[in-house]
Amino acid sequence: MEGKNSQGKLLIGHDDCNTSQNESLEEIVAERLNRRDLMKLSAGFIGTAFFGSFMAGCNQDDSTTTTSAAAATALLSFTPVSKNLNDALTVPTGYTAKVLYRVGDPIKLGTADYVNDGTDADFDSRSGDCHDGMKYFGLKADNSGYDTTNSTNGLMCINHEYINQNYLHTVAEVAAINNAARVPSQVDKEIAAHGVAVIKVSNTGAGFALDKTSGYNRRITAATPMHLQGVAAGSAYMITPYSTTGTDTRGTVNNCANGYTPWGTYLTCEENWNGYFKCDTRTGKEAVAFSRYGLKTTSRYGWESVYTQWLATITGADATADYRNVPNTYGYVVEIDPFHPTSTPVKHTAMGRFAHEGCWPAKATVGKPVVFYMGDDSKGEYIYKFVSTQNWDAADATGGLTAGAKYLDSGTLYVAKFNANGSGNWLKLDISETAIADYTIYDFADAADVAIHSRIAADAMGATRMDRPEWGGVHPTTGEVYMTLTNNSDRGKSGKYGLDPANPRYYTDTYDTTTTNKGNVNGHIIRWKETGGEPSATTFTWDIYLFGAQSVVDAGGDDAYYQANINVSGLTADNDFSSPDGLWFSEVSKGLMWIQTDDGAYTDTTNCMLLAALPGSVSDGATTNIISLAVPTHGTTDETVTTYVGAKPTTTKLKRFLVGPVECEITGITETPDGKAIFVNVQHPGEDGTTTALTSHWPDFGTARPRSATIVITKNDGGVVGI
Ligand code: FEO
Ligand code: CA
Ligand code: CA
């Protein structure tokens, strides 16, 4: 995310715009499913007897199980990194981290080196700001196209989520910023520092470096032309002066996490896009929609004072005369073909419109639909999945945007409901559903209306409100799906929604001995197993793989209560963490999962981090009662929620691999096809500093302003990272 922090500082985005009544599964918590408990006991016993719990419940054939079990014993051989507050990047002994690509670094020949004092321009040909999700695509040695196996020559697609305004401009310019009348050249710089970069990187023996000569190098920004495709494209909701046919728009912003497709394209996801528009007050359905999507009468950066594209107000005769509809053209999964530098990115409306964190594919199977999992990262929002209408054809494996249109422009969008009995349902978001067609709060007109207002359709269907869904990932061998729920200060809060089995904690944490945080302070990671192992299934079973927590209770706390009800996963000094955000499975070290944090609650003790994990499988743990004290939504009385907790990880299955510099977030991760290099992003180091009082100087040190950057991590012995 961005602009984090639970200590009273400005929190950008993640508003609770969900006033639906879909919470409160507490009344059905008592419905325990004994049959499932019996099945779980059986699976857990078999798993423990043979392989610890690593492969329990996994439906693989014997050869795969043996391979994975053997690999499990070899993995996580590094010594855990200690928590720390250093303005440095710490990796385990035996590993090297090298800075590859910093804010402002030129990506083209002829662009001047970055001075980093606020005077630099030309962000169209430099690294943007605030690196986030990313993906390495192997490139043929002759640079002629996609090579899924090339580990020394590749194209990196990297999101530039937002900007640290303080560090983009000079001291005097920052002091003079007035959102009512922005300086055009400064707005141009900010617009160009957003979006996505495609850069060629190669390793000729001395480690990876950016190749500025490559014709693939490209910046996509908040001004780049985009096609709108799918069910809502060409509808009346999309008409603007820029595209009177409603088929195009300009720009992508707040590109948070990412995804990729089986056909060689990159997916970048628009998260807190709502804050970029200055809107007016609407009536009727539009009032409901604007409220639900957090559209406001003030904008974050005041870009509308320079460009009317960001001014979503009704001033003209119709939608071709003003930008009243422009917010409807944001909030999508955007597809980019890195191998065709002049191609136009595509916003896929059939995948829904919300604060898209990322978009993660299930393994594609020939003859079956392609499936993507997605989270809506705001407080109390939902988890979604998209199932294509077309079945996967391996002939499309290098199909680019043509394949994208085939698989992503027609399909079914579902939203998740997590039941108290450990089962789950994927609820179809379709105008044919009675609950949507007859919804009294918002009168859906057609399929385009449902796609553009997927949050409202999900309300109508009774989806489960989650603790801010962030990254997801599909386990390469079990096919089970993991998703981080980073934290939620609204959970259990007075006037908000209560606890439920999938979001079962409310507690108080002390920060820096002075302030307190309440709600689900440290977050958790939920996972589910699709029925029959079919990604397109409409039912699933779930449990909670891992709960974030500090390993030791705050001074003065009740340790016995804390360890049983807050540190539910039994974290230790070697692996305790808070606010899981990035989550990603290695395709090389099958079963190795990386967890990244974006925290504001444990940062009195440690900077944000990257952990390596070997998760087991759904139902490898135990049914657990969690007691929350004095919960406001429970009449301020104590509340017990019964949930399903995965096997406690132990330090052999969960270890801290990296700690980042001061005030950063660790987000974005990808690997070379041989797994011998991983790329990790360090976002917004020193984000709480000012131009005159810097709190971090990473990565250039001395007196330099801090810069977000991509780093490359390799093992000194040349081996696969993490094992
Ligand atoms: Fe941009 Fe949800 O993190
Ligand atoms: Ca994130
Ligand atoms: Ca604390």
XYZ file of C-alpha atoms and ligand atoms in Angstrom:
728
model
C 0.000 0.000 0.000
C 1.121 3.527 0.433
C 1.061 6.284 2.994
C 0.693 3.652 5.670
C 0.628 4.113 9.336
C -1.565 3.472 12.206
C -0.008 6.052 14.502
C -2.260 8.926 13.656
C -0.454 10.065 10.530
C -2.257 10.600 7.257
C -3.553 7.393 5.822
C -4.198 7.639 2.123
C -6.833 5.318 0.766
C -8.162 2.172 2.381
C -11.221 4.104 3.521
C -14.113 2.152 4.838
C -16.614 2.866 2.086
C -18.570 -0.302 2.809
C -21.739 0.359 4.747
C -23.365 -2.930 3.788
C -24.572 -5.272 6.486
C -22.676 -8.288 5.221
C -20.649 -8.723 8.381
C -21.804 -10.430 11.515
C -21.259 -14.066 10.967
C -20.939 -14.179 14.722
C -24.512 -15.320 15.123
C -23.721 -18.477 13.217
C -20.366 -19.176 14.821
C -22.011 -21.789 16.969
C -22.695 -23.893 13.885
C -19.683 -26.139 14.076
C -19.290 -28.752 11.406
C -18.322 -31.938 13.143
C -17.901 -33.864 9.926
C -15.170 -31.518 8.791
C -13.370 -31.750 12.097
C -13.268 -35.501 11.746
C -11.876 -35.261 8.227
C -9.266 -32.809 9.433
C -8.122 -35.056 12.221
C -7.628 -37.858 9.752
C -5.660 -35.749 7.252
C -3.510 -34.235 9.976
C -2.559 -37.638 11.327
C -1.445 -38.964 7.956
C 0.561 -35.821 7.223
C 2.312 -35.814 10.567
C 3.215 -39.451 10.351
C 5.058 -39.103 7.063
C 6.247 -35.599 6.371
C 5.528 -33.388 9.328
C 2.479 -31.575 8.171
C 4.076 -30.273 5.001
C 2.064 -32.240 2.495
C -0.986 -33.064 4.588
C -4.136 -32.890 2.569
C -2.275 -32.373 -0.709
C -3.787 -34.165 -3.651
C -0.685 -34.942 -5.622
C 0.394 -38.224 -7.066
C 3.038 -40.157 -5.197
C 6.006 -38.980 -7.218
C 5.146 -35.317 -6.729
C 4.555 -35.806 -3.041
C 7.917 -37.478 -2.603
C 9.742 -34.748 -4.503
C 8.058 -31.987 -2.564
C 8.587 -33.652 0.761
C 12.274 -34.115 0.006
C 12.541 -30.499 -1.061
C 10.882 -29.434 2.172
C 13.725 -30.735 4.254
C 16.253 -28.795 2.194
C 14.481 -25.466 2.124
C 15.009 -22.441 4.375
C 18.603 -23.319 5.130
C 19.596 -19.696 5.843
C 20.024 -18.140 9.270
C 17.122 -15.802 10.073
C 17.761 -12.066 10.006
C 17.105 -10.240 13.267
C 14.521 -7.511 13.592
C 16.158 -4.099 13.409
C 15.607 -0.381 12.875
C 18.739 0.231 10.818
C 18.723 2.489 7.784
C 20.046 -0.413 5.793
C 18.939 -3.484 3.958
C 19.820 -6.674 5.826
C 19.925 -10.108 4.187
C 21.170 -13.431 5.608
C 24.816 -14.357 5.741
C 25.764 -15.900 2.425
C 23.533 -13.613 0.359
C 24.210 -10.380 -1.513
C 21.714 -7.623 -2.265
C 22.527 -5.156 -5.044
C 20.583 -2.030 -5.986
C 19.366 -2.324 -9.589
C 16.855 0.420 -10.323
C 16.185 3.527 -8.219
C 13.692 6.369 -8.556
C 14.919 8.667 -11.310
C 17.423 6.290 -12.865
C 17.512 6.929 -16.640
C 16.021 4.091 -18.692
C 17.058 5.548 -22.048
C 20.281 6.770 -23.600
C 20.504 10.530 -23.562
C 18.598 11.037 -20.332
C 20.765 12.757 -17.731
C 21.789 11.043 -14.514
C 19.445 11.739 -11.622
C 20.527 14.602 -9.402
C 17.922 13.846 -6.719
C 17.448 17.366 -5.459
C 13.999 17.984 -6.918
C 15.229 19.610 -10.137
C 15.132 16.503 -12.324
C 12.499 16.248 -15.054
C 11.962 13.768 -17.909
C 10.265 11.047 -15.878
C 8.957 9.643 -19.153
C 12.473 8.255 -19.562
C 13.355 7.585 -15.912
C 12.297 5.191 -13.234
C 9.041 6.318 -11.681
C 8.494 6.567 -7.938
C 7.301 4.091 -5.311
C 8.182 0.736 -6.844
C 5.597 -1.974 -6.141
C 4.479 -5.193 -7.874
C 6.732 -6.502 -10.652
C 7.487 -9.467 -12.884
C 10.552 -10.792 -14.731
C 9.900 -12.106 -18.252
C 12.738 -14.022 -19.883
C 13.891 -12.541 -23.180
C 15.582 -14.468 -25.991
C 19.336 -14.015 -26.168
C 18.951 -12.179 -29.497
C 16.314 -9.975 -27.835
C 13.684 -11.054 -30.366
C 10.918 -12.117 -27.996
C 9.700 -14.126 -24.993
C 11.872 -16.950 -23.686
C 10.363 -18.423 -20.533
C 13.690 -20.004 -19.553
C 16.211 -17.177 -19.971
C 17.656 -16.247 -16.564
C 20.285 -13.745 -17.711
C 18.333 -11.604 -20.173
C 14.866 -10.356 -19.374
C 12.255 -7.666 -19.356
C 11.108 -6.390 -15.999
C 7.668 -4.826 -15.666
C 7.626 -2.687 -12.519
C 4.747 -0.744 -10.982
C 5.308 2.811 -9.783
C 2.409 3.036 -7.402
C 2.339 6.670 -6.316
C 4.731 9.498 -5.464
C 6.538 10.930 -2.487
C 5.834 14.528 -3.400
C 8.405 15.765 -0.865
C 11.286 14.157 -2.713
C 10.193 14.864 -6.312
C 10.393 18.634 -6.005
C 12.772 21.211 -4.570
C 12.492 22.378 -0.986
C 10.948 25.683 -2.082
C 8.514 24.009 -4.477
C 7.294 21.577 -1.835
C 6.699 24.427 0.591
C 4.641 26.286 -2.005
C 2.363 23.443 -3.182
C -1.236 24.625 -3.392
C -3.709 22.028 -4.644
C -6.087 24.732 -5.862
C -3.470 26.017 -8.331
C -0.747 23.525 -9.071
C 2.287 24.460 -11.158
C 1.908 22.664 -14.549
C 5.523 21.508 -14.784
C 5.272 19.936 -11.328
C 2.030 18.169 -12.231
C 3.622 16.875 -15.425
C 6.474 15.451 -13.372
C 4.083 13.783 -10.931
C 1.950 12.294 -13.713
C 5.056 10.918 -15.421
C 6.427 9.466 -12.166
C 3.313 7.249 -11.863
C 2.424 4.108 -13.785
C 4.596 1.236 -14.922
C 8.055 0.733 -16.368
C 9.224 -1.915 -18.788
C 13.004 -2.218 -18.629
C 15.466 -4.652 -20.093
C 17.891 -6.145 -17.580
C 20.739 -8.484 -18.302
C 23.467 -10.295 -16.421
C 26.662 -10.757 -18.373
C 28.509 -12.190 -15.401
C 28.836 -9.273 -13.012
C 25.235 -9.295 -11.869
C 22.092 -7.772 -13.300
C 22.165 -4.272 -14.748
C 19.681 -2.107 -16.619
C 20.311 -1.961 -20.369
C 19.536 1.618 -21.380
C 20.012 0.835 -25.065
C 17.010 -1.454 -25.336
C 14.069 -0.511 -27.508
C 11.815 -2.407 -25.100
C 12.393 0.192 -22.378
C 9.209 2.107 -21.868
C 7.294 4.182 -19.364
C 3.537 3.935 -19.085
C 2.211 6.839 -17.019
C -0.902 8.539 -15.741
C -1.199 10.116 -19.200
C -0.704 7.071 -21.478
C -3.607 6.173 -23.833
C -5.439 2.994 -22.805
C -8.146 0.887 -24.431
C -11.228 -0.076 -22.453
C -12.380 -3.616 -23.206
C -14.957 -6.033 -21.894
C -18.563 -5.708 -20.866
C -18.482 -2.061 -19.762
C -16.446 -0.752 -22.712
C -18.492 1.391 -25.052
C -21.253 1.857 -22.495
C -22.730 5.235 -21.607
C -20.876 5.124 -18.253
C -17.535 5.429 -20.070
C -18.219 8.366 -22.382
C -15.823 11.283 -21.951
C -14.617 14.125 -24.191
C -11.487 12.038 -24.796
C -13.540 9.067 -26.031
C -17.088 9.883 -27.046
C -17.559 6.200 -27.867
C -16.538 5.154 -24.330
C -13.850 2.813 -25.621
C -10.681 4.568 -24.491
C -9.228 6.543 -21.605
C -5.884 7.992 -20.563
C -3.566 6.921 -17.806
C -3.218 4.403 -15.021
C -2.552 5.341 -11.390
C -1.850 3.758 -8.049
C -0.555 0.599 -9.655
C -0.114 -1.491 -6.591
C 0.359 -5.197 -6.954
C 0.413 -7.069 -10.204
C -0.158 -10.332 -11.940
C 0.706 -12.019 -15.171
C -1.007 -14.221 -17.691
C -0.261 -17.615 -19.241
C 0.076 -15.804 -22.587
C 3.115 -13.654 -21.758
C 1.602 -10.363 -20.654
C 1.814 -8.320 -17.467
C -1.143 -7.260 -15.347
C -0.971 -4.060 -13.304
C -3.738 -3.192 -10.892
C -5.305 0.164 -10.015
C -5.703 0.421 -6.236
C -6.447 3.795 -4.578
C -7.381 5.544 -7.821
C -10.372 7.300 -6.293
C -8.211 9.935 -4.594
C -6.906 11.312 -7.881
C -10.221 12.859 -8.939
C -11.946 16.003 -7.755
C -15.639 15.196 -8.005
C -18.905 16.987 -7.427
C -21.863 15.862 -5.358
C -24.149 13.550 -7.306
C -27.737 12.434 -6.798
C -29.606 9.127 -6.978
C -27.641 6.072 -8.063
C -24.533 8.122 -8.675
C -24.558 9.341 -5.080
C -24.617 5.724 -3.889
C -21.833 4.766 -6.284
C -19.580 7.734 -5.482
C -19.895 7.077 -1.765
C -19.229 3.367 -2.163
C -16.058 4.064 -4.162
C -14.798 6.858 -1.926
C -14.998 9.559 -4.602
C -14.725 12.954 -2.969
C -14.947 16.662 -3.694
C -11.252 17.131 -3.055
C -8.348 15.365 -4.769
C -5.040 14.205 -3.417
C -2.710 16.173 -5.682
C -4.870 18.874 -7.271
C -3.991 17.749 -10.803
C -7.455 18.925 -11.897
C -6.246 22.496 -11.457
C -4.070 21.902 -14.521
C -5.850 19.141 -16.483
C -9.642 18.789 -16.692
C -9.200 15.034 -17.146
C -9.017 14.847 -13.341
C -12.050 17.068 -12.757
C -15.064 14.756 -12.519
C -17.795 17.352 -12.315
C -20.928 18.019 -14.350
C -20.426 21.326 -16.114
C -21.390 20.644 -19.726
C -24.502 19.629 -21.612
C -23.689 15.934 -21.548
C -20.895 13.421 -20.901
C -19.059 14.369 -24.092
C -18.622 17.890 -22.755
C -17.045 17.270 -19.340
C -15.207 14.555 -17.410
C -18.105 13.558 -15.148
C -17.569 9.904 -16.123
C -13.796 9.678 -15.959
C -13.717 7.856 -12.574
C -15.627 5.029 -14.252
C -12.583 4.481 -16.475
C -10.322 3.743 -13.471
C -10.247 0.879 -10.985
C -9.329 -1.975 -13.298
C -6.851 -4.703 -14.052
C -4.667 -3.327 -16.850
C -2.871 -5.604 -19.304
C 0.486 -4.646 -20.820
C 2.432 -6.536 -23.483
C 6.097 -5.953 -22.612
C 7.276 -7.502 -25.874
C 5.461 -4.952 -28.065
C 6.642 -1.526 -26.922
C 4.167 0.406 -29.045
C 1.128 -1.622 -27.956
C -1.699 0.143 -26.125
C -2.428 -1.141 -22.599
C -5.913 -2.528 -22.008
C -8.230 -2.029 -19.042
C -10.300 -5.207 -18.658
C -13.696 -4.167 -17.296
C -15.097 -7.699 -16.988
C -12.674 -8.294 -14.089
C -14.534 -5.733 -12.017
C -13.872 -2.286 -10.650
C -12.583 -1.803 -7.137
C -9.335 -0.998 -5.310
C -7.520 -3.774 -7.161
C -4.491 -4.926 -5.223
C -3.280 -7.552 -7.690
C -4.426 -10.348 -10.001
C -2.969 -13.822 -9.608
C -3.542 -16.714 -11.998
C -4.366 -20.273 -11.101
C -2.315 -22.766 -13.069
C -3.794 -22.889 -16.575
C -5.064 -26.276 -17.731
C -5.756 -27.029 -21.382
C -9.480 -27.309 -22.018
C -10.493 -25.490 -18.839
C -11.213 -21.822 -18.067
C -8.386 -19.570 -16.925
C -8.920 -18.268 -13.400
C -7.562 -15.190 -11.589
C -7.812 -14.260 -7.901
C -8.071 -10.636 -6.822
C -8.329 -8.620 -3.611
C -9.999 -5.258 -2.984
C -7.673 -3.516 -0.559
C -9.843 -1.311 1.592
C -11.181 -1.916 5.058
C -14.010 -4.428 5.022
C -13.789 -5.137 1.288
C -13.938 -8.409 -0.571
C -11.995 -11.180 -2.313
C -12.912 -11.869 -5.956
C -12.150 -14.327 -8.699
C -12.584 -14.182 -12.446
C -13.326 -17.295 -14.518
C -12.944 -16.969 -18.277
C -15.634 -18.040 -20.697
C -13.066 -19.464 -23.097
C -11.136 -22.599 -22.202
C -7.350 -22.505 -22.233
C -5.636 -23.413 -25.486
C -1.868 -23.874 -25.178
C -1.506 -22.421 -28.683
C -2.197 -19.029 -27.068
C 0.903 -19.212 -24.828
C 2.573 -16.321 -26.654
C -0.688 -14.717 -27.722
C -0.130 -11.307 -26.120
C -3.014 -8.846 -26.040
C -5.008 -10.861 -28.585
C -5.137 -13.735 -26.113
C -5.885 -11.195 -23.393
C -9.013 -10.122 -25.238
C -10.031 -13.747 -25.703
C -9.731 -14.768 -22.056
C -10.212 -11.571 -20.036
C -13.012 -9.785 -21.858
C -15.621 -12.453 -21.342
C -16.105 -14.400 -18.157
C -17.743 -14.545 -14.769
C -16.765 -12.444 -11.791
C -17.327 -14.026 -8.383
C -16.995 -12.736 -4.825
C -16.101 -14.857 -1.794
C -18.262 -15.745 1.160
C -16.450 -17.477 4.029
C -18.905 -19.562 6.038
C -18.625 -20.282 9.745
C -18.403 -24.008 9.137
C -15.145 -23.757 7.201
C -16.763 -23.919 3.806
C -16.971 -21.088 1.320
C -18.999 -19.996 -1.672
C -18.108 -18.063 -4.779
C -21.085 -15.808 -5.421
C -21.697 -14.838 -9.037
C -21.846 -11.112 -9.792
C -24.307 -11.132 -12.640
C -27.346 -9.027 -13.420
C -29.329 -12.281 -13.670
C -28.891 -12.898 -9.940
C -32.094 -11.955 -8.143
C -30.252 -10.377 -5.239
C -28.511 -8.019 -7.666
C -31.447 -7.377 -9.991
C -33.733 -6.616 -7.034
C -31.188 -4.805 -4.843
C -32.989 -1.911 -3.214
C -29.936 0.218 -2.393
C -28.790 0.489 -6.011
C -30.936 -0.155 -9.077
C -28.601 -2.035 -11.435
C -29.438 -1.315 -15.070
C -27.343 -3.814 -16.978
C -24.213 -5.959 -17.046
C -21.975 -2.921 -17.575
C -23.440 -1.334 -14.446
C -22.630 -4.492 -12.457
C -19.045 -4.586 -13.745
C -18.412 -0.909 -12.989
C -20.021 -1.222 -9.555
C -18.814 -4.658 -8.548
C -18.469 -3.597 -4.898
C -22.180 -2.808 -4.756
C -23.103 -6.047 -6.524
C -20.965 -7.909 -3.976
C -22.823 -6.139 -1.160
C -26.094 -7.319 -2.671
C -24.864 -10.918 -2.767
C -23.803 -10.956 0.885
C -20.040 -11.414 0.479
C -17.764 -11.560 3.544
C -16.126 -8.303 4.578
C -12.400 -8.917 4.968
C -9.507 -7.243 6.791
C -8.070 -5.512 3.710
C -7.224 -8.172 1.080
C -3.754 -7.574 -0.314
C -1.624 -10.027 -2.318
C -2.644 -13.565 -3.198
C -0.820 -16.546 -4.572
C -1.530 -20.046 -5.790
C 0.605 -22.850 -4.352
C 2.368 -24.421 -7.366
C 1.822 -28.002 -6.250
C -1.337 -28.035 -4.128
C -3.231 -25.370 -6.090
C -4.441 -23.893 -2.801
C -4.827 -20.129 -2.742
C -3.316 -17.808 -0.124
C -4.244 -14.172 0.443
C -2.903 -11.659 2.926
C -5.334 -9.611 5.021
C -2.984 -6.911 6.107
C -4.787 -5.351 9.106
C -8.035 -3.560 9.836
C -8.448 -0.835 12.416
C -12.211 -0.909 11.874
C -12.716 -4.567 12.778
C -14.743 -4.776 15.970
C -14.760 -1.011 16.326
C -17.807 0.838 17.609
C -20.187 1.599 14.753
C -18.360 -0.802 12.442
C -18.626 -4.522 11.755
C -17.973 -7.321 14.178
C -15.741 -10.353 14.216
C -16.343 -13.428 12.096
C -14.488 -16.732 11.723
C -12.445 -15.523 8.745
C -11.556 -12.234 10.480
C -11.582 -13.325 14.119
C -9.331 -10.951 16.094
C -9.908 -7.648 17.887
C -7.235 -6.491 20.313
C -5.224 -3.566 21.585
C -1.540 -3.137 20.777
C 0.767 -0.582 22.345
C 3.013 1.340 19.972
C 6.242 2.865 21.245
C 4.833 2.775 24.797
C 2.761 5.849 23.999
C -0.117 5.089 21.679
C -2.431 2.186 21.079
C -3.851 0.504 18.008
C -7.062 -1.505 18.064
C -8.827 -3.911 15.742
C -6.969 -6.567 13.759
C -3.678 -4.778 14.326
C -1.191 -7.223 12.787
C -3.223 -8.950 10.074
C -3.401 -12.569 8.957
C -3.155 -14.821 5.904
C -6.191 -16.805 4.840
C -6.108 -19.715 2.401
C -8.599 -21.895 0.634
C -8.857 -25.109 -1.329
C -11.215 -25.128 -4.276
C -13.642 -28.045 -4.334
C -12.268 -30.906 -6.395
C -9.075 -28.941 -6.927
C -10.822 -27.061 -9.747
C -9.953 -23.347 -9.833
C -13.335 -22.625 -11.410
C -15.280 -24.366 -8.613
C -18.018 -22.383 -6.897
C -17.305 -23.781 -3.425
C -14.189 -24.172 -1.283
C -12.891 -24.951 2.189
C -10.709 -22.492 4.084
C -8.579 -21.941 7.148
C -6.230 -19.243 8.404
C -2.659 -20.172 7.558
C -0.933 -17.578 9.718
C -1.624 -14.735 12.133
C 0.728 -11.743 12.305
C 1.785 -10.806 15.847
C 4.780 -9.740 17.860
C 6.244 -12.760 19.573
C 6.392 -11.144 23.009
C 3.494 -9.314 24.615
C 3.860 -5.546 25.121
C 5.168 -4.483 28.510
C 2.499 -4.832 31.160
C 0.372 -7.218 29.077
C -1.005 -10.623 30.037
C 1.347 -13.039 28.305
C -0.786 -16.152 28.789
C -3.779 -14.462 27.200
C -1.576 -12.925 24.496
C 0.046 -16.158 23.369
C -3.278 -18.006 23.210
C -5.377 -15.362 21.509
C -3.134 -12.914 19.641
C 0.085 -14.780 18.821
C -2.119 -17.652 17.685
C 0.479 -18.993 15.238
C 3.173 -19.185 17.898
C 5.609 -16.793 16.198
C 9.094 -16.413 17.666
C 11.828 -13.791 17.489
C 13.020 -15.410 14.259
C 9.774 -14.975 12.380
C 7.416 -12.544 14.074
C 5.924 -9.928 11.785
C 3.042 -7.521 11.347
C 0.852 -6.525 8.400
C 1.514 -9.106 5.690
C 1.089 -7.503 2.274
C 3.153 -9.007 -0.546
C 2.800 -12.783 -0.953
C 4.370 -14.787 -3.714
C 5.247 -18.410 -4.528
C 8.516 -19.327 -6.173
C 8.000 -21.342 -9.343
C 11.441 -22.892 -8.910
C 11.477 -23.910 -5.251
C 8.002 -25.405 -5.311
C 6.245 -24.663 -2.062
C 8.494 -21.745 -1.041
C 6.294 -18.764 -0.293
C 7.573 -15.239 0.299
C 5.741 -12.826 2.623
C 6.417 -9.073 2.583
C 5.248 -6.560 5.162
C 3.881 -3.035 5.018
C 3.558 -2.218 8.643
C 2.893 0.648 10.992
C 2.206 -1.272 14.194
C 5.475 -3.115 14.904
C 7.721 -0.429 13.441
C 8.600 0.711 16.953
C 10.646 -2.496 17.029
C 11.595 -3.318 13.449
C 11.510 -2.010 9.919
C 9.415 -3.878 7.360
C 10.617 -7.242 6.164
C 10.553 -10.250 3.855
C 9.990 -13.738 5.249
C 10.280 -17.147 3.626
C 7.665 -19.768 4.434
C 6.845 -23.391 3.740
C 3.112 -23.541 4.184
C 1.328 -26.870 4.568
C -2.233 -27.144 3.399
C -5.789 -26.310 4.371
C -6.922 -28.251 7.438
C -3.432 -29.168 8.668
C -4.075 -27.345 11.944
C -6.846 -27.215 14.473
C -10.192 -25.680 15.221
C -9.397 -22.862 17.632
C -11.341 -20.517 19.871
C -10.010 -16.971 19.908
C -11.095 -14.700 22.738
C -11.198 -10.962 22.097
C -11.596 -8.661 25.067
C -14.194 -5.913 25.424
C -15.189 -5.856 21.769
C -17.232 -2.712 21.025
C -19.374 -4.447 18.408
C -20.152 -7.140 20.958
C -21.626 -4.756 23.457
C -18.108 -4.110 24.808
C -18.088 -7.596 26.287
C -15.570 -10.347 25.586
C -16.265 -12.412 22.490
C -15.146 -15.901 21.523
C -14.895 -16.740 17.843
C -14.284 -20.258 16.641
C -12.045 -20.466 13.603
C -9.645 -22.819 11.793
C -5.952 -22.219 12.302
C -3.235 -23.831 10.197
C -0.450 -25.836 11.783
C 1.904 -23.548 13.700
C 4.828 -22.873 11.351
C 7.882 -23.356 13.643
C 11.096 -21.590 12.727
C 12.064 -24.279 10.244
C 9.042 -23.356 8.146
C 8.932 -19.601 8.584
C 12.049 -17.430 8.761
C 12.812 -13.748 8.373
C 14.959 -13.310 5.264
C 15.353 -9.556 4.941
C 14.754 -6.339 6.869
C 14.508 -3.077 4.932
C 15.655 0.476 5.677
C 13.864 3.075 7.798
C 10.172 3.743 7.081
C 10.089 1.589 3.979
C 7.631 -1.017 2.826
C 8.911 -4.228 1.278
C 6.681 -4.962 -1.716
C 6.994 -6.582 -5.091
C 8.969 -9.737 -5.767
C 9.865 -11.859 -8.757
C 12.575 -14.345 -9.723
C 14.618 -15.471 -12.693
C 13.419 -18.774 -14.182
C 16.334 -20.610 -12.538
C 15.530 -19.103 -9.118
C 19.117 -17.919 -8.671
C 18.160 -14.257 -8.490
C 15.154 -12.705 -6.842
C 14.136 -9.086 -7.291
C 12.571 -7.220 -4.374
C 11.237 -3.680 -4.157
C 11.909 -1.277 -1.328
C 9.153 1.328 -1.410
C 9.125 4.765 0.207
C 12.149 4.589 2.554
C 12.066 7.633 4.813
C 8.440 8.348 3.956
C 7.807 10.298 7.155
C 10.746 12.636 6.602
C 10.545 16.078 5.069
C 12.735 17.831 2.538
C 14.597 19.523 5.385
C 14.556 16.664 7.908
C 15.282 13.406 6.146
C 14.693 10.214 8.117
C 16.439 7.866 5.662
C 19.221 8.205 3.133
C 18.831 4.752 1.614
C 20.155 3.619 -0.844
C 22.682 6.351 -1.706
C 23.515 7.291 1.916
C 25.479 10.416 2.889
C 23.027 13.309 2.809
C 21.030 11.970 -0.154
C 17.260 11.984 -0.316
C 15.851 8.458 0.045
C 14.738 6.619 -3.098
C 12.494 3.636 -3.670
C 14.450 0.963 -5.519
C 14.488 -2.538 -6.949
C 17.192 -4.758 -5.504
C 18.535 -8.076 -6.791
C 19.386 -10.767 -4.265
C 21.672 -13.658 -5.091
C 23.258 -16.416 -3.094
C 27.013 -16.100 -2.884
C 27.515 -19.744 -3.842
C 25.431 -19.254 -6.974
C 22.597 -21.428 -5.721
C 18.856 -21.041 -5.696
C 17.683 -18.295 -3.357
C 15.950 -19.441 -0.187
C 17.091 -23.058 -0.110
Fe -0.838 -0.550 -2.458
Fe -2.736 -2.484 -0.800
O -1.088 -1.862 -1.101
Ca 0.319 -3.707 -1.314
Ca 3.317 -3.354 20.287
